[in-house]
Amino acid sequence: MKYQAIKGVKDILPKDIGKWHFLEKTAKELFETFCYYEIRVPVFEKTTVFSRSIGEDTDIVEKEMYTFKDKGDESITLRPEGTASIARAFVEHQMYNPASVVKLYYSGPMFRYERPQSGRFRQFYQIGVEAFGSEDPSIDAEVIFILMELLRRVGIPSLELNLNNIGCTACRPIYRDKLQKYFNSRLNALCKNCNQRNVKNPLRILDCKNKGCIEIVNNAPTIDQFRCEKCKVNFDQVQNLLNKLDTPFKINLRLVRGLDYYSRTAFEVLASGLGAQNAVAGGGRYDGLVKEFGGPQTPAVGFAMGVERIISLVEHQGKFTFKPNVFIVSLGDIAKEAAFQLLNKLRMDAIPSDWSSNQGSLKSQMRKADRSGADFTLIIGENELKNEKLILRNMQTSQQEEIPLKNIVESVKSRIKS
Ligand code: HAM
């Protein structure tokens, strides 16, 4: 029987992990500079955590959740995203503090039963931030700035930031009704899905990729005609602050996002080279979610980025690929024993080192040393041991020198540093 990973999930192999480490390290440094603290939440929750927050009528909840009954007959769901779990944790641990904004970051696998294709997986990773406790537009601008700065630092600066303000509980229902009326008179031209969407959530039609629907959507009323005064002012302020931070954006009045918890600011970052799955990150404000989970009214804003999609755009892997400093080559049993001991000494001195425990010929060991990418190779034969001098080869210059066995760790260390 041939075992293979399940469709839509993938292994991340050591040869590719350098980019992941690079992105994770860069993100952690940046987030901590902005005083965001890491939170880790479980990969599964009670199903209602997601269904109530993301919205019963969204694609995620309707079609994409990995939901099952556990042995206690409880309905469990593998998390399709992080925001709902974090809001649940925020309320459960009473993290609300009126005096300050609680700023969190996270990363980890998410699960959605979507049709797998390039850039779309059933298990994928997200890195994100969530800031709870401030309605101030500066926090929207901060969150968006962090996202764009992270993309810049990993070497993908020219992405398109799409920005919208999708209204609040006061003005969005008015827009929703107007949209519904507009679509009601054009149902024949809309796809089957959009006919259903129009009953429960007409805003979702704005997201449809169907050609016929796009034409109808192009002439549909837009949210800017319906925003209340507070939302208008808020949107102006967010834009103004983004300009102050030199963060370019494009206003996209049709941007709605596929999750129901958003209010006011909504944004997405698109990459042109990624085909249909071109959203590398998305986020926005969700001022009602904490209350939904039984906490006090607490405004919040955040984003999540799709790690696989970002990684596919990150060019420079080489620098971040792990490789040893030293590879030890030994000839003969006595030398092998000495090599084993020395290897451990180097490692205990925090010098990443390796060898071939299968030994083999000098030629084959040298080939392995080369393949390992090590900076230096230490060669130990019985003669070298007798003379108490080992051969150190600089793998970049191919220069060799004899160095005394005494204080060998120190000698190697000084050469690695220089
Ligand atoms: P989302 O737009 O559903 O938002 O997902 C964020 C990002 O995750 C997407 O832009 C995309 O890059 C990536 N992504 C989504 N589905 C897949 C998939 N099947 N395969 C690969 N990548 C995927 C959220 O999840 C919100 N929780 C974001 C947020 C945080 N809003 C506020 N705070």
Tab-separated table of C-alpha atoms and ligand atoms in Angstrom:
chain	number	residue	atom	x	y	z
A	1	MET	CA	0.000	0.000	0.000
A	2	LYS	CA	1.288	3.411	-0.948
A	3	TYR	CA	0.857	6.110	1.688
A	4	GLN	CA	0.444	9.676	0.585
A	5	ALA	CA	-0.470	12.901	2.307
A	6	ILE	CA	-4.158	13.792	2.061
A	7	LYS	CA	-5.245	15.901	-0.913
A	8	GLY	CA	-4.798	19.607	-0.270
A	9	VAL	CA	-2.270	19.249	2.557
A	10	LYS	CA	1.462	19.263	2.117
A	11	ASP	CA	4.724	18.444	3.804
A	12	ILE	CA	7.179	21.258	4.321
A	13	LEU	CA	10.566	19.690	3.732
A	14	PRO	CA	13.932	20.754	5.222
A	15	LYS	CA	15.009	22.059	1.811
A	16	ASP	CA	12.163	24.596	1.897
A	17	ILE	CA	12.082	25.438	5.594
A	18	GLY	CA	14.598	28.313	5.332
A	19	LYS	CA	11.961	30.667	3.927
A	20	TRP	CA	9.498	29.698	6.658
A	21	HIS	CA	12.054	30.429	9.377
A	22	PHE	CA	12.912	33.716	7.690
A	23	LEU	CA	9.268	34.824	7.538
A	24	GLU	CA	8.531	33.669	11.106
A	25	LYS	CA	11.640	35.341	12.528
A	26	THR	CA	11.027	38.595	10.649
A	27	ALA	CA	7.382	38.624	11.764
A	28	LYS	CA	8.226	37.968	15.430
A	29	GLU	CA	10.825	40.756	15.495
A	30	LEU	CA	8.482	43.233	13.827
A	31	PHE	CA	5.445	42.368	15.951
A	32	GLU	CA	7.440	42.643	19.157
A	33	THR	CA	8.818	46.033	18.100
A	34	PHE	CA	5.193	47.171	17.947
A	35	CYS	CA	4.553	45.542	21.364
A	36	TYR	CA	2.334	42.699	20.201
A	37	TYR	CA	2.560	39.554	22.361
A	38	GLU	CA	2.262	35.991	21.179
A	39	ILE	CA	-0.848	33.943	21.927
A	40	ARG	CA	-1.281	30.249	21.109
A	41	VAL	CA	-4.805	28.907	20.924
A	42	PRO	CA	-5.962	25.316	20.272
A	43	VAL	CA	-6.350	24.010	16.723
A	44	PHE	CA	-9.873	22.834	17.503
A	45	GLU	CA	-12.818	24.403	19.267
A	46	LYS	CA	-16.509	23.792	19.811
A	47	THR	CA	-18.136	24.287	16.413
A	48	THR	CA	-20.263	27.216	17.617
A	49	VAL	CA	-17.113	29.297	18.264
A	50	PHE	CA	-16.714	29.509	14.492
A	51	SER	CA	-20.271	29.208	13.215
A	52	ARG	CA	-21.589	32.078	15.328
A	53	SER	CA	-18.699	34.436	14.740
A	54	ILE	CA	-17.715	33.828	11.109
A	55	GLY	CA	-21.403	33.653	10.156
A	56	GLU	CA	-23.763	30.741	9.360
A	57	ASP	CA	-24.202	31.950	5.774
A	58	THR	CA	-20.550	32.258	4.828
A	59	ASP	CA	-18.766	29.783	2.544
A	60	ILE	CA	-16.417	28.898	5.385
A	61	VAL	CA	-19.186	27.811	7.754
A	62	GLU	CA	-21.551	26.432	5.105
A	63	LYS	CA	-19.068	24.353	3.139
A	64	GLU	CA	-15.512	24.468	4.344
A	65	MET	CA	-15.278	23.495	7.983
A	66	TYR	CA	-13.754	20.252	9.180
A	67	THR	CA	-16.463	19.398	11.691
A	68	PHE	CA	-16.871	16.105	13.507
A	69	LYS	CA	-18.408	14.615	16.606
A	70	ASP	CA	-15.820	13.603	19.199
A	71	LYS	CA	-16.214	10.525	21.382
A	72	GLY	CA	-18.233	12.564	23.877
A	73	ASP	CA	-20.683	13.450	21.073
A	74	GLU	CA	-19.557	17.071	21.090
A	75	SER	CA	-19.443	18.901	17.749
A	76	ILE	CA	-15.836	19.929	17.204
A	77	THR	CA	-14.289	21.963	14.371
A	78	LEU	CA	-10.675	22.304	13.255
A	79	ARG	CA	-10.068	26.050	13.223
A	80	PRO	CA	-10.585	27.609	9.780
A	81	GLU	CA	-8.987	30.854	11.016
A	82	GLY	CA	-7.530	32.367	14.182
A	83	THR	CA	-9.612	35.445	14.999
A	84	ALA	CA	-12.648	33.640	16.459
A	85	SER	CA	-10.513	31.462	18.769
A	86	ILE	CA	-8.516	34.459	19.943
A	87	ALA	CA	-11.660	36.470	20.680
A	88	ARG	CA	-12.995	33.437	22.591
A	89	ALA	CA	-9.732	33.227	24.581
A	90	PHE	CA	-9.758	36.990	25.182
A	91	VAL	CA	-13.185	36.717	26.837
A	92	GLU	CA	-12.521	33.407	28.624
A	93	HIS	CA	-9.360	34.760	30.285
A	94	GLN	CA	-10.891	38.184	30.896
A	95	MET	CA	-8.047	39.863	29.093
A	96	TYR	CA	-10.075	43.044	28.694
A	97	ASN	CA	-8.473	45.990	30.316
A	98	PRO	CA	-10.116	49.332	29.704
A	99	ALA	CA	-6.841	51.135	30.386
A	100	SER	CA	-4.875	49.601	27.552
A	101	VAL	CA	-5.033	47.992	24.156
A	102	VAL	CA	-4.339	44.252	24.219
A	103	LYS	CA	-2.149	43.455	21.222
A	104	LEU	CA	-1.618	39.839	20.226
A	105	TYR	CA	0.046	37.886	17.426
A	106	TYR	CA	-0.187	34.271	16.376
A	107	SER	CA	0.801	31.743	13.776
A	108	GLY	CA	-0.179	28.214	12.983
A	109	PRO	CA	-2.143	25.849	10.770
A	110	MET	CA	-5.758	26.491	9.729
A	111	PHE	CA	-8.122	24.052	8.028
A	112	ARG	CA	-10.655	24.656	5.280
A	113	TYR	CA	-12.273	22.054	3.073
A	114	GLU	CA	-11.798	24.001	-0.154
A	115	ARG	CA	-11.130	22.690	-3.642
A	116	PRO	CA	-7.333	22.362	-3.683
A	117	GLN	CA	-5.472	24.271	-6.375
A	118	SER	CA	-2.316	26.299	-6.713
A	119	GLY	CA	-2.109	28.497	-3.591
A	120	ARG	CA	-5.207	26.940	-2.019
A	121	PHE	CA	-4.834	24.174	0.542
A	122	ARG	CA	-6.956	22.322	3.048
A	123	GLN	CA	-4.333	22.790	5.717
A	124	PHE	CA	-2.549	26.109	5.375
A	125	TYR	CA	-0.694	28.406	7.736
A	126	GLN	CA	-1.549	31.896	8.820
A	127	ILE	CA	0.438	34.535	10.662
A	128	GLY	CA	-1.633	37.334	12.089
A	129	VAL	CA	-2.173	40.030	14.677
A	130	GLU	CA	-5.261	41.101	16.633
A	131	ALA	CA	-5.539	44.316	18.663
A	132	PHE	CA	-8.381	44.572	21.198
A	133	GLY	CA	-9.696	47.611	23.032
A	134	SER	CA	-9.391	50.635	20.758
A	135	GLU	CA	-11.706	52.242	18.289
A	136	ASP	CA	-9.105	54.811	17.383
A	137	PRO	CA	-8.265	54.847	13.656
A	138	SER	CA	-4.558	54.900	14.561
A	139	ILE	CA	-4.814	51.240	15.508
A	140	ASP	CA	-6.322	50.351	12.111
A	141	ALA	CA	-3.452	52.219	10.455
A	142	GLU	CA	-0.907	50.541	12.750
A	143	VAL	CA	-2.176	47.039	11.967
A	144	ILE	CA	-2.190	47.709	8.223
A	145	PHE	CA	1.248	49.307	8.399
A	146	ILE	CA	2.666	46.260	10.227
A	147	LEU	CA	1.302	43.975	7.511
A	148	MET	CA	2.790	46.030	4.676
A	149	GLU	CA	6.091	46.466	6.512
A	150	LEU	CA	6.362	42.712	7.069
A	151	LEU	CA	5.809	42.121	3.354
A	152	ARG	CA	8.460	44.730	2.591
A	153	ARG	CA	10.965	43.172	4.999
A	154	VAL	CA	10.605	39.719	3.458
A	155	GLY	CA	11.269	41.216	0.050
A	156	ILE	CA	7.831	41.529	-1.556
A	157	PRO	CA	7.093	45.245	-1.460
A	158	SER	CA	5.005	45.886	-4.561
A	159	LEU	CA	1.698	44.362	-3.543
A	160	GLU	CA	-1.647	46.074	-3.842
A	161	LEU	CA	-3.368	47.081	-0.623
A	162	ASN	CA	-7.134	47.283	-1.173
A	163	LEU	CA	-9.033	49.252	1.419
A	164	ASN	CA	-12.689	49.797	2.206
A	165	ASN	CA	-14.974	50.816	5.029
A	166	ILE	CA	-17.956	48.496	4.934
A	167	GLY	CA	-20.086	50.495	7.366
A	168	CYS	CA	-21.304	49.692	10.861
A	169	THR	CA	-24.430	48.277	12.474
A	170	ALA	CA	-26.132	51.632	11.890
A	171	CYS	CA	-25.498	52.108	8.161
A	172	ARG	CA	-24.720	48.701	6.709
A	173	PRO	CA	-28.295	47.321	7.038
A	174	ILE	CA	-29.505	50.229	4.881
A	175	TYR	CA	-26.909	49.408	2.230
A	176	ARG	CA	-27.769	45.726	2.494
A	177	ASP	CA	-31.454	46.446	1.787
A	178	LYS	CA	-30.613	48.666	-1.174
A	179	LEU	CA	-28.341	45.991	-2.611
A	180	GLN	CA	-30.943	43.295	-2.118
A	181	LYS	CA	-33.526	45.360	-3.968
A	182	TYR	CA	-31.058	46.030	-6.787
A	183	PHE	CA	-30.237	42.320	-7.155
A	184	ASN	CA	-33.881	41.252	-6.764
A	185	SER	CA	-34.692	42.900	-10.058
A	186	ARG	CA	-31.771	41.121	-11.770
A	187	LEU	CA	-32.007	37.593	-10.405
A	188	ASN	CA	-32.157	35.985	-13.858
A	189	ALA	CA	-28.735	37.317	-14.728
A	190	LEU	CA	-27.149	36.153	-11.453
A	191	CYS	CA	-25.700	32.670	-10.902
A	192	LYS	CA	-27.524	30.088	-8.783
A	193	ASN	CA	-25.255	30.724	-5.793
A	194	CYS	CA	-25.842	34.457	-5.927
A	195	ASN	CA	-29.588	33.909	-6.076
A	196	GLN	CA	-29.267	32.159	-2.729
A	197	ARG	CA	-26.803	34.753	-1.426
A	198	ASN	CA	-29.267	37.503	-2.169
A	199	VAL	CA	-31.758	36.035	0.271
A	200	LYS	CA	-29.412	35.818	3.241
A	201	ASN	CA	-26.404	37.985	2.562
A	202	PRO	CA	-26.498	40.106	-0.620
A	203	LEU	CA	-23.103	41.667	0.174
A	204	ARG	CA	-21.477	38.339	-0.639
A	205	ILE	CA	-22.543	38.749	-4.273
A	206	LEU	CA	-19.944	41.534	-4.543
A	207	ASP	CA	-17.328	38.802	-4.142
A	208	CYS	CA	-18.620	36.456	-6.868
A	209	LYS	CA	-16.092	35.534	-9.552
A	210	ASN	CA	-18.770	34.560	-12.099
A	211	LYS	CA	-18.544	36.723	-15.247
A	212	GLY	CA	-22.302	37.412	-15.492
A	213	CYS	CA	-22.472	38.382	-11.820
A	214	ILE	CA	-19.427	40.670	-12.101
A	215	GLU	CA	-21.233	42.690	-14.787
A	216	ILE	CA	-24.266	43.144	-12.546
A	217	VAL	CA	-22.049	43.964	-9.562
A	218	ASN	CA	-20.223	46.658	-11.548
A	219	ASN	CA	-23.396	48.731	-11.672
A	220	ALA	CA	-24.600	47.913	-8.160
A	221	PRO	CA	-24.906	50.641	-5.513
A	222	THR	CA	-21.716	51.107	-3.509
A	223	ILE	CA	-21.260	51.477	0.244
A	224	ASP	CA	-19.882	55.026	0.030
A	225	GLN	CA	-23.390	56.289	-0.777
A	226	PHE	CA	-24.723	54.854	2.493
A	227	ARG	CA	-22.005	55.255	5.132
A	228	CYS	CA	-23.141	57.093	8.253
A	229	GLU	CA	-21.335	60.225	9.377
A	230	LYS	CA	-19.227	58.345	11.950
A	231	CYS	CA	-18.078	55.772	9.392
A	232	LYS	CA	-17.270	58.488	6.869
A	233	VAL	CA	-15.121	60.373	9.367
A	234	ASN	CA	-13.472	57.142	10.502
A	235	PHE	CA	-12.615	56.125	6.937
A	236	ASP	CA	-11.113	59.548	6.217
A	237	GLN	CA	-9.009	59.311	9.365
A	238	VAL	CA	-7.713	55.811	8.555
A	239	GLN	CA	-6.730	56.985	5.071
A	240	ASN	CA	-5.088	60.114	6.417
A	241	LEU	CA	-3.022	58.110	8.928
A	242	LEU	CA	-1.949	55.596	6.279
A	243	ASN	CA	-0.768	58.524	4.160
A	244	LYS	CA	1.166	59.815	7.158
A	245	LEU	CA	2.918	56.435	7.349
A	246	ASP	CA	3.668	56.485	3.591
A	247	THR	CA	1.555	53.386	3.048
A	248	PRO	CA	-0.101	53.460	-0.372
A	249	PHE	CA	-3.556	51.922	-0.802
A	250	LYS	CA	-6.315	51.626	-3.330
A	251	ILE	CA	-9.909	52.217	-2.303
A	252	ASN	CA	-12.009	49.265	-3.396
A	253	LEU	CA	-15.692	49.879	-2.717
A	254	ARG	CA	-16.562	46.297	-3.644
A	255	LEU	CA	-14.265	44.731	-1.069
A	256	VAL	CA	-16.470	42.910	1.440
A	257	ARG	CA	-14.448	39.945	2.862
A	258	GLY	CA	-15.811	36.441	3.270
A	259	LEU	CA	-16.392	36.529	7.039
A	260	ASP	CA	-19.373	38.188	8.696
A	261	TYR	CA	-17.790	39.687	11.793
A	262	TYR	CA	-16.329	42.780	10.131
A	263	SER	CA	-17.431	46.362	10.584
A	264	ARG	CA	-15.891	49.560	9.193
A	265	THR	CA	-12.293	48.985	8.027
A	266	ALA	CA	-11.770	46.018	5.703
A	267	PHE	CA	-8.635	45.352	3.665
A	268	GLU	CA	-6.933	42.786	1.494
A	269	VAL	CA	-3.474	42.568	-0.032
A	270	LEU	CA	-3.332	41.173	-3.545
A	271	ALA	CA	-0.384	39.858	-5.551
A	272	SER	CA	-0.598	39.893	-9.320
A	273	GLY	CA	1.645	36.852	-9.931
A	274	LEU	CA	-0.468	34.333	-8.011
A	275	GLY	CA	-3.331	33.591	-10.418
A	276	ALA	CA	-6.810	33.101	-8.982
A	277	GLN	CA	-5.635	32.743	-5.362
A	278	ASN	CA	-4.096	36.187	-5.308
A	279	ALA	CA	-5.034	37.375	-1.797
A	280	VAL	CA	-1.938	37.090	0.358
A	281	ALA	CA	-3.516	38.677	3.428
A	282	GLY	CA	-6.772	40.112	4.681
A	283	GLY	CA	-8.246	41.690	7.731
A	284	GLY	CA	-10.279	44.450	9.241
A	285	ARG	CA	-12.226	45.683	12.218
A	286	TYR	CA	-14.592	43.475	14.178
A	287	ASP	CA	-16.034	45.663	16.912
A	288	GLY	CA	-18.891	43.297	17.800
A	289	LEU	CA	-17.091	39.960	18.166
A	290	VAL	CA	-15.957	40.135	21.796
A	291	LYS	CA	-19.527	40.951	22.879
A	292	GLU	CA	-20.760	38.050	20.769
A	293	PHE	CA	-18.612	35.781	22.947
A	294	GLY	CA	-20.097	37.244	26.130
A	295	GLY	CA	-17.438	39.863	26.885
A	296	PRO	CA	-17.904	43.619	27.292
A	297	GLN	CA	-18.239	45.778	24.175
A	298	THR	CA	-14.631	45.796	22.914
A	299	PRO	CA	-13.576	47.122	19.532
A	300	ALA	CA	-10.888	45.112	17.713
A	301	VAL	CA	-8.933	44.997	14.490
A	302	GLY	CA	-6.467	42.551	12.955
A	303	PHE	CA	-5.149	40.733	9.905
A	304	ALA	CA	-3.981	37.292	8.848
A	305	MET	CA	-1.629	36.421	6.025
A	306	GLY	CA	-1.492	33.156	4.097
A	307	VAL	CA	2.001	31.856	4.734
A	308	GLU	CA	2.191	29.506	1.713
A	309	ARG	CA	1.193	32.327	-0.626
A	310	ILE	CA	3.780	34.679	0.873
A	311	ILE	CA	6.472	31.992	0.795
A	312	SER	CA	5.841	31.394	-2.904
A	313	LEU	CA	6.799	35.042	-3.463
A	314	VAL	CA	9.875	35.092	-1.224
A	315	GLU	CA	12.927	34.785	-3.445
A	316	HIS	CA	16.019	34.568	-1.329
A	317	GLN	CA	16.044	31.257	0.436
A	318	GLY	CA	19.829	30.624	0.447
A	319	LYS	CA	20.823	32.905	3.280
A	320	PHE	CA	18.263	31.368	5.587
A	321	THR	CA	18.894	27.712	4.893
A	322	PHE	CA	20.404	26.004	7.881
A	323	LYS	CA	23.874	24.527	7.407
A	324	PRO	CA	26.579	23.269	9.765
A	325	ASN	CA	29.788	25.177	10.495
A	326	VAL	CA	31.892	22.034	10.642
A	327	PHE	CA	31.782	18.602	9.045
A	328	ILE	CA	34.147	15.970	10.428
A	329	VAL	CA	35.690	13.348	8.159
A	330	SER	CA	37.413	10.398	9.817
A	331	LEU	CA	39.456	7.465	8.529
A	332	GLY	CA	39.703	4.208	10.466
A	333	ASP	CA	38.093	2.994	13.677
A	334	ILE	CA	40.320	4.841	16.136
A	335	ALA	CA	39.869	8.102	14.267
A	336	LYS	CA	36.113	7.485	14.139
A	337	GLU	CA	35.966	7.251	17.914
A	338	ALA	CA	38.000	10.453	18.292
A	339	ALA	CA	35.771	12.136	15.710
A	340	PHE	CA	32.652	11.140	17.632
A	341	GLN	CA	34.032	12.698	20.800
A	342	LEU	CA	35.208	15.861	19.076
A	343	LEU	CA	31.873	16.238	17.289
A	344	ASN	CA	30.121	16.280	20.633
A	345	LYS	CA	32.570	18.834	22.042
A	346	LEU	CA	31.924	21.173	19.121
A	347	ARG	CA	28.178	20.769	19.504
A	348	MET	CA	28.349	21.379	23.252
A	349	ASP	CA	30.145	24.605	22.417
A	350	ALA	CA	27.160	25.585	20.230
A	351	ILE	CA	29.017	25.039	16.946
A	352	PRO	CA	26.569	23.330	14.548
A	353	SER	CA	28.541	20.264	13.420
A	354	ASP	CA	27.942	16.988	11.639
A	355	TRP	CA	29.675	13.894	10.280
A	356	SER	CA	28.858	10.704	8.474
A	357	SER	CA	28.318	7.982	11.052
A	358	ASN	CA	28.586	5.462	8.223
A	359	GLN	CA	32.106	6.745	7.556
A	360	GLY	CA	32.935	5.311	4.072
A	361	SER	CA	35.881	6.364	1.906
A	362	LEU	CA	37.626	9.739	2.164
A	363	LYS	CA	36.173	10.669	-1.202
A	364	SER	CA	32.589	9.856	-0.270
A	365	GLN	CA	32.904	11.646	3.096
A	366	MET	CA	34.324	14.734	1.380
A	367	ARG	CA	31.385	14.665	-0.999
A	368	LYS	CA	28.998	14.573	1.964
A	369	ALA	CA	30.883	17.430	3.622
A	370	ASP	CA	30.471	19.442	0.456
A	371	ARG	CA	26.780	18.635	0.175
A	372	SER	CA	26.159	19.587	3.807
A	373	GLY	CA	27.164	23.183	2.992
A	374	ALA	CA	29.564	23.267	5.988
A	375	ASP	CA	32.027	26.159	6.186
A	376	PHE	CA	34.896	23.892	7.321
A	377	THR	CA	35.818	20.229	7.155
A	378	LEU	CA	37.992	18.691	9.856
A	379	ILE	CA	39.889	15.659	8.656
A	380	ILE	CA	41.042	13.070	11.209
A	381	GLY	CA	43.170	10.059	10.263
A	382	GLU	CA	45.311	7.865	12.468
A	383	ASN	CA	48.465	9.820	11.508
A	384	GLU	CA	46.784	13.076	12.456
A	385	LEU	CA	45.902	11.635	15.836
A	386	LYS	CA	49.461	10.385	16.366
A	387	ASN	CA	50.883	13.815	15.464
A	388	GLU	CA	48.136	15.543	17.442
A	389	LYS	CA	47.413	17.797	14.475
A	390	LEU	CA	44.199	17.753	12.433
A	391	ILE	CA	43.582	19.063	8.949
A	392	LEU	CA	41.098	21.918	8.662
A	393	ARG	CA	39.799	22.654	5.185
A	394	ASN	CA	38.044	25.893	4.361
A	395	MET	CA	35.306	24.679	2.036
A	396	GLN	CA	34.951	27.993	0.283
A	397	THR	CA	38.604	28.662	-0.538
A	398	SER	CA	39.710	24.961	-0.520
A	399	GLN	CA	42.681	26.013	1.592
A	400	GLN	CA	43.907	23.490	4.140
A	401	GLU	CA	45.943	23.994	7.285
A	402	GLU	CA	47.140	21.839	10.148
A	403	ILE	CA	45.851	22.810	13.561
A	404	PRO	CA	46.896	21.342	16.925
A	405	LEU	CA	44.472	18.922	18.527
A	406	LYS	CA	44.960	20.741	21.808
A	407	ASN	CA	42.375	23.522	22.157
A	408	ILE	CA	40.894	22.441	18.817
A	409	VAL	CA	37.419	23.734	19.675
A	410	GLU	CA	38.787	27.213	20.391
A	411	SER	CA	40.866	27.190	17.174
A	412	VAL	CA	37.881	26.184	15.059
A	413	LYS	CA	35.681	28.732	16.762
A	414	SER	CA	38.069	31.603	16.083
A	415	ARG	CA	38.186	30.682	12.396
A	416	ILE	CA	34.380	30.484	12.104
A	417	LYS	CA	34.061	33.963	13.564
A	418	SER	CA	36.758	35.533	11.391
B	1	HAM	P1	-9.077	35.299	5.353
B	1	HAM	O1	-9.125	36.336	4.284
B	1	HAM	O2	-10.125	34.252	5.337
B	1	HAM	O3	-9.115	36.086	6.721
B	1	HAM	O4	-7.661	34.589	5.346
B	1	HAM	C1	-6.469	35.330	5.413
B	1	HAM	C2	-5.475	34.814	4.400
B	1	HAM	O5	-5.289	33.394	4.585
B	1	HAM	C3	-5.920	34.926	2.960
B	1	HAM	O6	-5.649	36.224	2.445
B	1	HAM	C4	-5.045	33.878	2.274
B	1	HAM	O7	-3.756	34.392	1.995
B	1	HAM	C5	-4.925	32.808	3.335
B	1	HAM	N1	-5.811	31.671	3.024
B	1	HAM	C6	-7.136	31.577	3.240
B	1	HAM	N2	-7.604	30.376	2.824
B	1	HAM	C7	-6.550	29.705	2.322
B	1	HAM	C8	-6.374	28.400	1.734
B	1	HAM	N3	-7.387	27.544	1.616
B	1	HAM	N4	-5.129	28.036	1.305
B	1	HAM	C9	-4.087	28.893	1.454
B	1	HAM	N5	-4.184	30.125	2.017
B	1	HAM	C10	-5.408	30.527	2.429
B	1	HAM	C11	-9.072	35.488	7.937
B	1	HAM	O8	-8.818	34.323	8.132
B	1	HAM	C12	-9.299	36.462	9.079
B	1	HAM	N6	-9.225	35.717	10.335
B	1	HAM	C13	-8.265	37.580	9.042
B	1	HAM	C14	-8.398	38.544	10.177
B	1	HAM	C15	-7.648	38.602	11.279
B	1	HAM	N7	-9.307	39.475	10.270
B	1	HAM	C16	-9.140	40.125	11.407
B	1	HAM	N8	-8.139	39.575	12.024
